[in-house]
Amino acid sequence: MSKRLVSNPGLPVVEKPSVAVIGSGFSGLSAAAYLAKAGCSVNIYEKNAETGGRARQLISNGYTFDMGPSWYWMPEVFENFFNEFGYSAADYYELEQLDPGFTIVFGDQDVLRIPANYQALEELFESIEPGSAKQLALFLDEAAYKYHTGMNKLVQQPGLSLLEFADWDLVRGVFKLQVFTSFSKHVRRFFKDQRLITLMEFPVLFLGAMPEETPALYSLMNYAGLKLGTWYPKGGFGKVIEGMQKVCEAQGVIFNHDSAVTRLNVVNGKVTALNTKGSTTNYEGVIAAADYHHVEEKLIDRGLRNYGEAYWNKRVMAPSSLIFYLGVTRKIEKLGHHTLFFDADLKVHAREIYKEPQWPTKPLFYVCCPSASDDSVAPAGHENLFILMPLAPGIEDTEALREEYFEMIMQRLENYTGVAIRTVLDYKKSYCVNDFKSDYNSFKGNAYGLANTLMQTAHLKPSIKNNKIRNLFYAGQLTVPGPGVPPSIISGKVSAQLLIKYLNTK
């Protein structure tokens, strides 16, 4: 065996094996950084011109739009990533806690602003439903256990065997984790007022399932949002991507943009080379941090795939989205950084995403106005708006439908803000199912990956390891631990550890 390096204590690898990472989103950047730290020679292949995947930025007319993620929760996951390479998040961007963390609009005169201060949050709950402050404390105590157990143990597992869960702490706490309890029933044990129920259930809509079908385990998201706070990286999520890219480059990672991978060459159960339109390069291992379905369907032969089309078509996907990036030539005083419009029936919209896929009757939607917190993302006196409406994946997507829903959403937004926003636009771009497919090879144009249902949790998700190709591993939102930015960062680390282990034992 070749000489080993000990640049990553506990995970030495053969000297400078050459490995490839497909995709430069959060999971790809994470995987590349850990592989390079362990002593690998790493090349990232990105089909688009910019680093970041769904977290790319769109810069136009003086505006800087985050194209995808906009909620910065679980700040310790980001901090832990940078710490492992000798840095801090503060070396790359300034982090600000938002107060209010976010706003929920139930009607023009029925608005909840969620304070950063916990005592103020308790007072808000108590003003809505007497006795609910005590219930909130009990709810979040349970959620804290799930969060710390989930983030420190569950999400760090590769999901390859049930034996991973033979940890005594997990066995002892299995009932406290409430993997087999409905999130919807769990919330209703604590709260009766529909506004409080909606507040607790809203993250589930983006996790990707009806609250009735999501495990109560995911109340850990409530702990993250309500107790740990909602944060914002000044300059937008592109600054986080930029920081992670710099970490990678400091480890020697090479970036290849505009380099869509067209084929993985496999010999005797191992990837030997990677093809792009312009070249073929030999590698000793590959991490596919691109769309899992695309990699299997387009880059390897049928007999080498973990899953066929029948499997994928039975998966419950998280939503796609209709997104609008808007530049507005005046300030909109009534909009904070994050505003959720729940002035419609959550159950109806969720059913039209998951049960009876269709364009929604009366959609819920979300507005991010980062210029309310950050002067750098819009010209002076202007606003930067990101508007997102969750939508069933795989649905018909036409310009006419986009415009129909733009008018529907804007009417409600203008009624709430008292500003005729459509008359003061100097930039507008839409993004929907067809764009997710085109830009990210996204299965059914999904935006968030797989729904976090009970039957798609942990080892029941698509395997992080190709079972027929020994040196091919997957990372990102279609495998463990699941959708969201922090899970994607963790996914990259876990897949890198598996490839390093392979390289050590081959």
Coordinates of C-alpha atoms in Angstrom, one line a residue:
M1 CA 0.0 0.0 0.0
S2 CA 1.1 3.5 -0.7
K3 CA 2.4 5.8 2.1
R4 CA -0.3 7.1 4.3
L5 CA -0.8 10.7 5.3
V6 CA -2.0 11.7 8.8
S7 CA -3.2 15.2 7.9
N8 CA -6.6 14.3 9.4
P9 CA -6.1 12.5 12.7
G10 CA -8.0 9.3 12.8
L11 CA -8.7 9.3 9.1
P12 CA -5.3 8.9 7.3
V13 CA -5.5 8.1 3.6
V14 CA -3.2 6.9 0.9
E15 CA -0.9 9.7 -0.3
K16 CA -2.6 12.1 -2.6
P17 CA -5.3 10.0 -4.2
S18 CA -7.2 11.9 -6.8
V19 CA -10.9 12.3 -6.2
A20 CA -13.7 14.2 -7.9
V21 CA -16.8 16.0 -6.4
I22 CA -19.7 16.6 -8.7
G23 CA -21.6 19.8 -7.7
S24 CA -20.5 22.8 -5.8
G25 CA -23.5 23.4 -3.5
F26 CA -23.2 23.2 0.3
S27 CA -22.8 19.4 0.4
G28 CA -20.2 19.4 -2.5
L29 CA -18.1 22.2 -0.9
S30 CA -18.2 20.4 2.5
A31 CA -17.2 17.1 1.0
A32 CA -14.4 18.6 -1.0
A33 CA -13.0 20.5 2.0
Y34 CA -12.9 17.4 4.2
L35 CA -11.4 15.2 1.4
A36 CA -8.6 17.8 0.8
K37 CA -7.9 18.1 4.5
A38 CA -7.4 14.4 4.6
G39 CA -4.7 14.5 2.0
C40 CA -6.7 14.0 -1.2
S41 CA -6.2 15.8 -4.5
V42 CA -9.7 17.2 -5.1
N43 CA -11.4 18.5 -8.3
I44 CA -14.9 20.0 -8.1
Y45 CA -17.0 19.8 -11.3
E46 CA -19.8 22.4 -11.5
K47 CA -22.2 22.5 -14.5
N48 CA -23.0 26.2 -14.0
A49 CA -20.7 29.3 -14.2
E50 CA -20.9 30.0 -10.5
T51 CA -20.1 28.1 -7.3
G52 CA -23.0 27.4 -5.0
G53 CA -25.7 25.3 -6.6
R54 CA -29.1 26.4 -5.3
A55 CA -27.3 29.0 -3.2
R56 CA -26.0 30.9 -6.1
Q57 CA -26.5 34.7 -6.3
L58 CA -28.1 36.7 -9.0
I59 CA -26.5 40.1 -9.4
S60 CA -28.3 42.6 -11.7
N61 CA -29.3 46.3 -11.8
G62 CA -27.5 47.0 -8.5
Y63 CA -29.4 44.2 -6.7
T64 CA -27.8 41.0 -5.1
F65 CA -30.4 38.2 -4.9
D66 CA -29.9 35.0 -3.0
M67 CA -31.4 32.6 -5.5
G68 CA -32.2 29.8 -3.0
P69 CA -31.6 29.5 0.7
S70 CA -32.5 32.5 2.8
W71 CA -33.1 31.1 6.4
Y72 CA -29.9 30.9 8.5
W73 CA -30.8 28.5 11.3
M74 CA -28.5 26.3 13.4
P75 CA -25.5 28.7 13.3
E76 CA -23.3 26.2 15.1
V77 CA -23.3 23.8 12.1
F78 CA -21.8 26.6 10.0
E79 CA -19.4 27.5 12.8
N80 CA -18.3 23.9 13.3
F81 CA -17.5 23.6 9.6
F82 CA -15.2 26.6 9.6
N83 CA -13.7 25.6 13.0
E84 CA -12.6 22.2 11.6
F85 CA -10.3 24.0 9.2
G86 CA -8.9 26.6 11.6
Y87 CA -11.3 29.4 10.8
S88 CA -14.5 31.0 12.1
A89 CA -17.6 32.1 10.2
A90 CA -16.6 35.6 11.2
D91 CA -13.5 35.4 9.1
Y92 CA -15.8 35.4 6.0
Y93 CA -19.0 37.2 6.9
E94 CA -20.8 39.2 9.6
L95 CA -23.7 37.4 11.2
E96 CA -26.6 39.3 12.6
Q97 CA -29.5 38.0 14.7
L98 CA -32.8 39.2 13.3
D99 CA -35.4 40.7 15.7
P100 CA -38.1 40.0 15.0
G101 CA -36.8 36.6 13.7
F102 CA -39.8 36.5 11.3
T103 CA -43.3 37.7 10.8
I104 CA -46.5 35.7 10.1
V105 CA -49.4 37.4 8.4
F106 CA -52.8 35.8 9.1
G107 CA -54.7 38.9 7.8
D108 CA -54.1 42.6 7.3
Q109 CA -54.8 43.2 11.0
D110 CA -53.7 39.8 12.4
V111 CA -49.9 39.7 12.4
L112 CA -47.4 37.8 14.6
R113 CA -43.9 39.2 14.9
I114 CA -41.7 36.5 16.5
P115 CA -39.3 38.2 18.9
A116 CA -35.7 37.1 19.3
N117 CA -36.0 37.5 23.1
Y118 CA -37.4 34.3 24.7
Q119 CA -39.2 36.1 27.5
A120 CA -40.9 38.3 24.9
L121 CA -41.9 35.2 23.0
E122 CA -43.5 33.7 26.1
E123 CA -45.4 36.9 26.6
L124 CA -46.6 36.8 23.0
F125 CA -47.8 33.2 23.4
E126 CA -49.6 34.1 26.6
S127 CA -51.3 37.0 25.0
I128 CA -52.8 34.7 22.4
E129 CA -53.6 31.7 24.5
P130 CA -53.6 31.9 28.3
G131 CA -51.3 29.2 29.7
S132 CA -49.4 28.7 26.5
A133 CA -46.2 30.2 27.8
K134 CA -45.8 27.2 30.1
Q135 CA -46.8 24.9 27.3
L136 CA -44.2 26.5 25.1
A137 CA -41.5 25.8 27.7
L138 CA -42.5 22.2 27.9
F139 CA -42.7 21.8 24.1
L140 CA -39.2 23.4 23.6
D141 CA -37.7 21.3 26.4
E142 CA -38.7 18.2 24.5
A143 CA -37.6 19.8 21.2
A144 CA -34.2 20.7 22.7
Y145 CA -33.5 17.0 23.5
K146 CA -34.4 16.0 19.9
Y147 CA -32.3 18.8 18.6
H148 CA -29.1 17.9 20.5
T149 CA -29.6 14.2 20.1
G150 CA -30.5 14.6 16.4
M151 CA -27.7 17.0 15.5
N152 CA -25.0 15.3 17.6
K153 CA -25.9 11.7 16.8
L154 CA -28.6 10.9 14.3
V155 CA -27.6 13.2 11.4
Q156 CA -23.9 12.2 11.8
Q157 CA -24.8 8.6 10.8
P158 CA -24.4 7.4 7.1
G159 CA -27.8 5.6 7.3
L160 CA -26.3 2.3 6.0
S161 CA -27.5 0.0 8.8
L162 CA -29.9 -0.1 11.7
L163 CA -26.9 -1.0 13.8
E164 CA -25.9 2.6 13.7
F165 CA -28.8 3.2 16.1
A166 CA -27.7 0.6 18.6
D167 CA -26.1 3.5 20.6
W168 CA -27.4 3.3 24.1
D169 CA -28.4 7.0 24.3
L170 CA -30.5 6.6 21.1
V171 CA -32.1 3.4 22.3
R172 CA -32.8 4.9 25.7
G173 CA -34.2 8.0 24.1
V174 CA -36.2 6.5 21.2
F175 CA -39.5 7.4 22.6
K176 CA -38.4 10.9 23.5
L177 CA -37.3 11.4 19.9
Q178 CA -40.9 10.6 18.8
V179 CA -40.0 9.2 15.4
F180 CA -43.3 7.4 15.2
T181 CA -45.5 10.2 16.5
S182 CA -47.3 12.6 14.1
F183 CA -46.0 16.2 14.2
S184 CA -49.5 17.5 13.9
K185 CA -50.8 15.5 16.9
H186 CA -47.8 16.5 18.9
V187 CA -48.3 20.2 18.4
R188 CA -52.0 19.9 19.3
R189 CA -51.1 18.3 22.6
F190 CA -49.6 21.7 23.6
F191 CA -51.6 24.4 21.8
K192 CA -55.2 25.0 20.9
D193 CA -55.1 28.4 19.1
Q194 CA -54.8 27.9 15.4
R195 CA -52.3 30.8 15.0
L196 CA -49.9 29.1 17.4
I197 CA -50.4 25.7 15.7
T198 CA -49.6 27.3 12.4
L199 CA -46.5 29.0 13.8
M200 CA -45.2 25.6 15.0
E201 CA -46.2 23.8 11.8
F202 CA -44.9 26.2 9.2
P203 CA -41.3 24.7 8.9
V204 CA -42.9 21.4 8.0
L205 CA -44.3 22.8 4.8
F206 CA -40.8 23.3 3.7
L207 CA -39.5 20.1 5.1
G208 CA -41.7 18.5 2.6
A209 CA -44.8 16.7 4.0
M210 CA -48.2 17.2 5.5
P211 CA -47.8 17.8 9.3
E212 CA -49.9 14.7 9.8
E213 CA -47.3 12.6 8.1
T214 CA -44.1 14.2 9.5
P215 CA -42.5 12.6 12.5
A216 CA -42.7 14.7 15.7
L217 CA -38.9 14.4 15.8
Y218 CA -38.9 17.5 13.6
S219 CA -40.1 19.7 16.4
L220 CA -36.3 20.1 16.7
M221 CA -36.8 22.7 13.9
N222 CA -39.0 24.8 16.3
Y223 CA -36.2 24.7 18.8
A224 CA -33.7 25.9 16.2
G225 CA -36.0 28.7 15.0
L226 CA -37.5 29.9 18.3
K227 CA -34.7 29.3 20.8
L228 CA -31.5 29.4 18.8
G229 CA -32.7 32.3 16.7
T230 CA -33.0 33.4 13.1
W231 CA -29.8 34.9 11.7
Y232 CA -28.6 36.6 8.6
P233 CA -25.1 36.6 7.0
K234 CA -24.5 40.2 5.7
G235 CA -24.2 40.2 2.0
G236 CA -26.5 37.1 1.8
F237 CA -25.9 33.4 1.5
G238 CA -23.5 33.9 -1.3
K239 CA -21.0 35.1 1.4
V240 CA -21.3 31.7 3.1
I241 CA -20.6 30.0 -0.2
E242 CA -17.7 32.3 -0.9
G243 CA -16.3 31.5 2.6
M244 CA -16.6 27.7 2.0
Q245 CA -15.0 28.0 -1.4
K246 CA -12.1 29.9 0.1
V247 CA -11.7 27.1 2.7
C248 CA -11.6 24.6 -0.1
E249 CA -9.1 26.5 -2.1
A250 CA -6.9 26.9 1.0
Q251 CA -6.9 23.1 1.1
G252 CA -5.9 22.9 -2.6
V253 CA -9.3 22.1 -4.1
I254 CA -9.5 22.9 -7.8
F255 CA -12.8 24.3 -9.2
N256 CA -14.0 23.5 -12.7
H257 CA -17.0 25.6 -13.7
D258 CA -19.1 25.2 -16.8
S259 CA -18.1 21.6 -16.6
A260 CA -21.1 19.4 -16.7
V261 CA -20.2 15.7 -16.1
T262 CA -21.4 13.5 -18.9
R263 CA -20.3 10.1 -17.8
L264 CA -18.7 8.0 -15.1
N265 CA -16.5 5.3 -16.4
V266 CA -16.8 2.1 -14.3
V267 CA -14.5 -0.9 -14.5
N268 CA -14.8 -4.0 -12.2
G269 CA -17.1 -2.2 -9.8
K270 CA -15.1 1.0 -9.5
V271 CA -15.2 4.4 -11.0
T272 CA -12.0 4.9 -12.9
A273 CA -12.6 8.1 -14.8
L274 CA -15.0 11.0 -15.2
N275 CA -16.0 12.5 -18.5
T276 CA -17.0 16.1 -19.3
K277 CA -17.6 17.4 -22.8
G278 CA -14.0 18.4 -23.1
S279 CA -12.0 15.8 -21.3
T280 CA -11.7 12.4 -19.5
T281 CA -9.9 12.4 -16.2
N282 CA -8.9 9.4 -14.0
Y283 CA -10.0 9.3 -10.4
E284 CA -9.8 6.9 -7.5
G285 CA -13.1 8.0 -6.0
V286 CA -16.1 10.2 -6.6
I287 CA -18.7 12.0 -4.5
A288 CA -21.8 12.9 -6.4
A289 CA -23.2 16.0 -4.8
A290 CA -25.4 16.7 -7.8
D291 CA -29.0 15.5 -8.1
Y292 CA -29.0 11.8 -7.0
H293 CA -31.6 10.7 -9.6
H294 CA -29.7 12.5 -12.4
V295 CA -26.4 10.9 -11.5
E296 CA -27.9 7.4 -11.6
E297 CA -30.1 8.0 -14.6
K298 CA -27.6 9.8 -16.9
L299 CA -24.1 9.1 -15.7
I300 CA -23.9 5.3 -15.0
D301 CA -25.4 2.2 -16.7
R302 CA -28.7 0.8 -15.5
G303 CA -27.2 -2.3 -13.9
L304 CA -25.0 -0.1 -11.7
R305 CA -27.8 2.1 -10.2
N306 CA -29.0 1.8 -6.7
Y307 CA -32.6 2.5 -7.8
G308 CA -34.8 2.3 -10.9
E309 CA -37.5 4.7 -12.1
A310 CA -40.2 2.9 -10.2
Y311 CA -38.4 3.6 -6.9
W312 CA -38.0 7.3 -7.6
N313 CA -41.6 7.7 -8.8
K314 CA -42.8 6.3 -5.5
R315 CA -40.8 8.8 -3.4
V316 CA -42.6 11.7 -1.7
M317 CA -40.8 14.8 -2.8
A318 CA -40.6 18.1 -1.0
P319 CA -42.0 21.0 -2.8
S320 CA -40.8 22.8 -5.8
S321 CA -41.2 26.6 -5.8
L322 CA -42.4 29.5 -7.9
I323 CA -39.9 32.3 -7.1
F324 CA -39.8 36.0 -8.1
Y325 CA -36.7 38.2 -7.7
L326 CA -37.9 41.8 -7.6
G327 CA -36.1 45.1 -7.5
V328 CA -38.3 47.9 -6.0
T329 CA -37.5 51.6 -6.4
R330 CA -38.8 52.7 -3.0
K331 CA -38.7 51.4 0.6
I332 CA -41.6 49.3 1.9
E333 CA -41.8 50.1 5.6
K334 CA -44.2 47.3 6.6
L335 CA -41.9 44.5 5.4
G336 CA -39.3 43.0 7.7
H337 CA -36.6 40.6 6.7
H338 CA -38.8 37.4 6.7
T339 CA -42.6 37.5 6.2
L340 CA -44.8 34.4 5.9
F341 CA -48.2 34.9 4.4
F342 CA -50.5 32.4 6.0
D343 CA -53.7 34.3 5.2
A344 CA -55.0 31.2 3.5
D345 CA -55.6 27.6 4.5
L346 CA -52.4 25.7 5.2
K347 CA -54.1 22.3 4.9
V348 CA -55.6 23.1 1.5
H349 CA -52.3 24.3 0.1
A350 CA -50.4 21.3 1.5
R351 CA -53.0 18.9 0.0
E352 CA -52.5 20.6 -3.4
I353 CA -48.8 20.0 -3.1
Y354 CA -48.7 16.4 -1.7
K355 CA -52.1 14.7 -2.3
E356 CA -53.7 16.3 -5.3
P357 CA -50.8 17.9 -7.2
Q358 CA -52.0 21.1 -8.8
W359 CA -51.4 24.9 -8.9
P360 CA -52.8 26.1 -5.6
T361 CA -56.3 27.5 -5.2
K362 CA -55.2 30.2 -2.7
P363 CA -51.5 29.9 -2.0
L364 CA -49.5 30.6 1.0
F365 CA -46.3 32.4 0.2
Y366 CA -43.1 33.8 1.7
V367 CA -41.4 37.2 1.2
C368 CA -37.7 37.8 2.0
C369 CA -36.7 41.5 2.1
P370 CA -33.0 41.3 2.9
S371 CA -32.6 45.0 2.2
A372 CA -34.5 45.6 5.4
S373 CA -31.4 44.4 7.2
D374 CA -28.6 45.0 4.7
D375 CA -28.0 48.1 2.6
S376 CA -25.5 46.3 0.4
V377 CA -28.0 44.1 -1.5
A378 CA -30.0 46.9 -3.2
P379 CA -29.4 50.5 -4.4
A380 CA -29.9 53.2 -1.9
G381 CA -33.6 53.8 -1.2
H382 CA -34.6 50.5 -3.0
E383 CA -35.8 47.2 -1.8
N384 CA -34.7 43.7 -2.8
L385 CA -37.6 41.2 -2.7
F386 CA -37.5 37.4 -2.9
I387 CA -41.0 35.9 -3.1
L388 CA -41.5 32.1 -2.9
M389 CA -44.6 30.1 -3.3
P390 CA -44.3 26.3 -2.5
L391 CA -45.6 24.2 -5.4
A392 CA -46.0 20.5 -6.3
P393 CA -42.9 19.1 -8.0
G394 CA -43.3 17.8 -11.5
I395 CA -46.2 20.1 -12.3
E396 CA -46.8 22.0 -15.6
D397 CA -44.8 25.2 -15.7
T398 CA -45.6 28.0 -18.2
E399 CA -45.0 31.7 -18.4
A400 CA -48.7 32.3 -18.4
L401 CA -49.1 30.4 -15.1
R402 CA -46.2 32.2 -13.5
E403 CA -47.8 35.6 -14.4
E404 CA -51.2 34.5 -13.2
Y405 CA -49.8 33.7 -9.8
F406 CA -47.6 36.8 -9.8
E407 CA -50.7 38.9 -10.0
M408 CA -52.5 36.9 -7.4
I409 CA -49.6 37.1 -4.9
M410 CA -48.9 40.8 -5.6
Q411 CA -52.5 41.8 -5.0
R412 CA -52.3 40.3 -1.5
L413 CA -48.8 41.7 -0.8
E414 CA -49.8 45.2 -2.0
N415 CA -53.0 45.1 0.2
Y416 CA -50.8 44.2 3.2
T417 CA -48.0 46.7 2.6
G418 CA -50.2 49.6 1.3
V419 CA -47.6 50.0 -1.6
A420 CA -48.4 49.6 -5.3
I421 CA -45.3 47.5 -5.8
R422 CA -46.0 46.6 -9.4
T423 CA -45.8 50.3 -10.4
V424 CA -42.3 50.7 -8.9
L425 CA -40.4 47.7 -10.2
D426 CA -37.1 48.1 -12.0
Y427 CA -36.2 44.4 -12.0
K428 CA -38.2 41.2 -12.2
K429 CA -37.2 37.6 -12.8
S430 CA -39.2 34.4 -12.2
Y431 CA -37.9 31.0 -11.4
C432 CA -39.9 27.7 -11.3
V433 CA -40.0 24.0 -12.0
N434 CA -38.4 24.2 -15.5
D435 CA -35.5 26.2 -14.2
F436 CA -34.8 23.8 -11.3
K437 CA -34.6 21.0 -13.9
S438 CA -32.5 23.0 -16.3
D439 CA -30.0 24.5 -13.9
Y440 CA -29.7 21.7 -11.3
N441 CA -31.0 18.6 -13.2
S442 CA -33.5 18.5 -10.3
F443 CA -35.7 15.4 -10.2
K444 CA -39.3 16.7 -11.0
G445 CA -38.0 20.2 -10.6
N446 CA -38.0 19.8 -6.8
A447 CA -36.5 22.6 -4.7
Y448 CA -35.9 20.9 -1.4
G449 CA -35.2 17.2 -2.0
L450 CA -37.2 14.4 -0.3
A451 CA -40.0 14.9 2.1
N452 CA -39.1 14.0 5.7
T453 CA -41.8 11.4 6.1
L454 CA -41.4 8.4 8.5
M455 CA -40.8 6.1 5.5
Q456 CA -38.1 8.4 4.2
T457 CA -36.1 9.0 7.4
A458 CA -32.5 7.8 8.2
H459 CA -31.7 4.5 6.6
L460 CA -35.0 4.7 4.6
K461 CA -33.6 7.5 2.5
P462 CA -31.7 6.8 -0.7
S463 CA -28.3 5.3 0.3
I464 CA -25.3 7.6 0.6
K465 CA -23.3 4.7 -0.9
N466 CA -23.6 3.2 -4.3
N467 CA -24.0 -0.5 -3.6
K468 CA -22.5 -1.7 -6.9
I469 CA -19.7 0.8 -7.4
R470 CA -17.3 0.7 -4.4
N471 CA -15.9 4.2 -4.7
L472 CA -19.0 6.2 -5.6
F473 CA -20.8 8.0 -2.8
Y474 CA -23.6 10.6 -2.8
A475 CA -24.2 13.8 -0.8
G476 CA -26.9 16.4 -0.7
Q477 CA -30.6 16.8 -0.1
L478 CA -31.8 13.5 -1.7
T479 CA -29.8 11.4 0.8
V480 CA -29.0 11.4 4.5
P481 CA -29.5 13.4 6.6
G482 CA -32.0 15.3 4.4
P483 CA -33.1 18.7 3.1
G484 CA -31.8 22.1 4.3
V485 CA -28.5 23.9 4.4
P486 CA -27.1 22.5 7.7
P487 CA -28.0 18.9 6.8
S488 CA -26.4 19.3 3.4
I489 CA -23.1 20.5 5.0
I490 CA -23.2 17.5 7.3
S491 CA -24.0 15.2 4.4
G492 CA -20.9 16.3 2.6
K493 CA -18.8 15.5 5.7
V494 CA -20.4 12.1 6.2
S495 CA -19.9 11.1 2.5
A496 CA -16.3 12.3 2.6
Q497 CA -15.6 10.2 5.6
L498 CA -16.9 7.1 3.8
L499 CA -14.8 7.8 0.8
I500 CA -11.7 8.3 3.0
K501 CA -12.4 5.0 4.8
Y502 CA -12.6 3.3 1.4
L503 CA -9.3 4.8 0.2
N504 CA -7.7 3.6 3.4
T505 CA -8.8 0.0 3.0
K506 CA -8.7 -0.6 -0.7

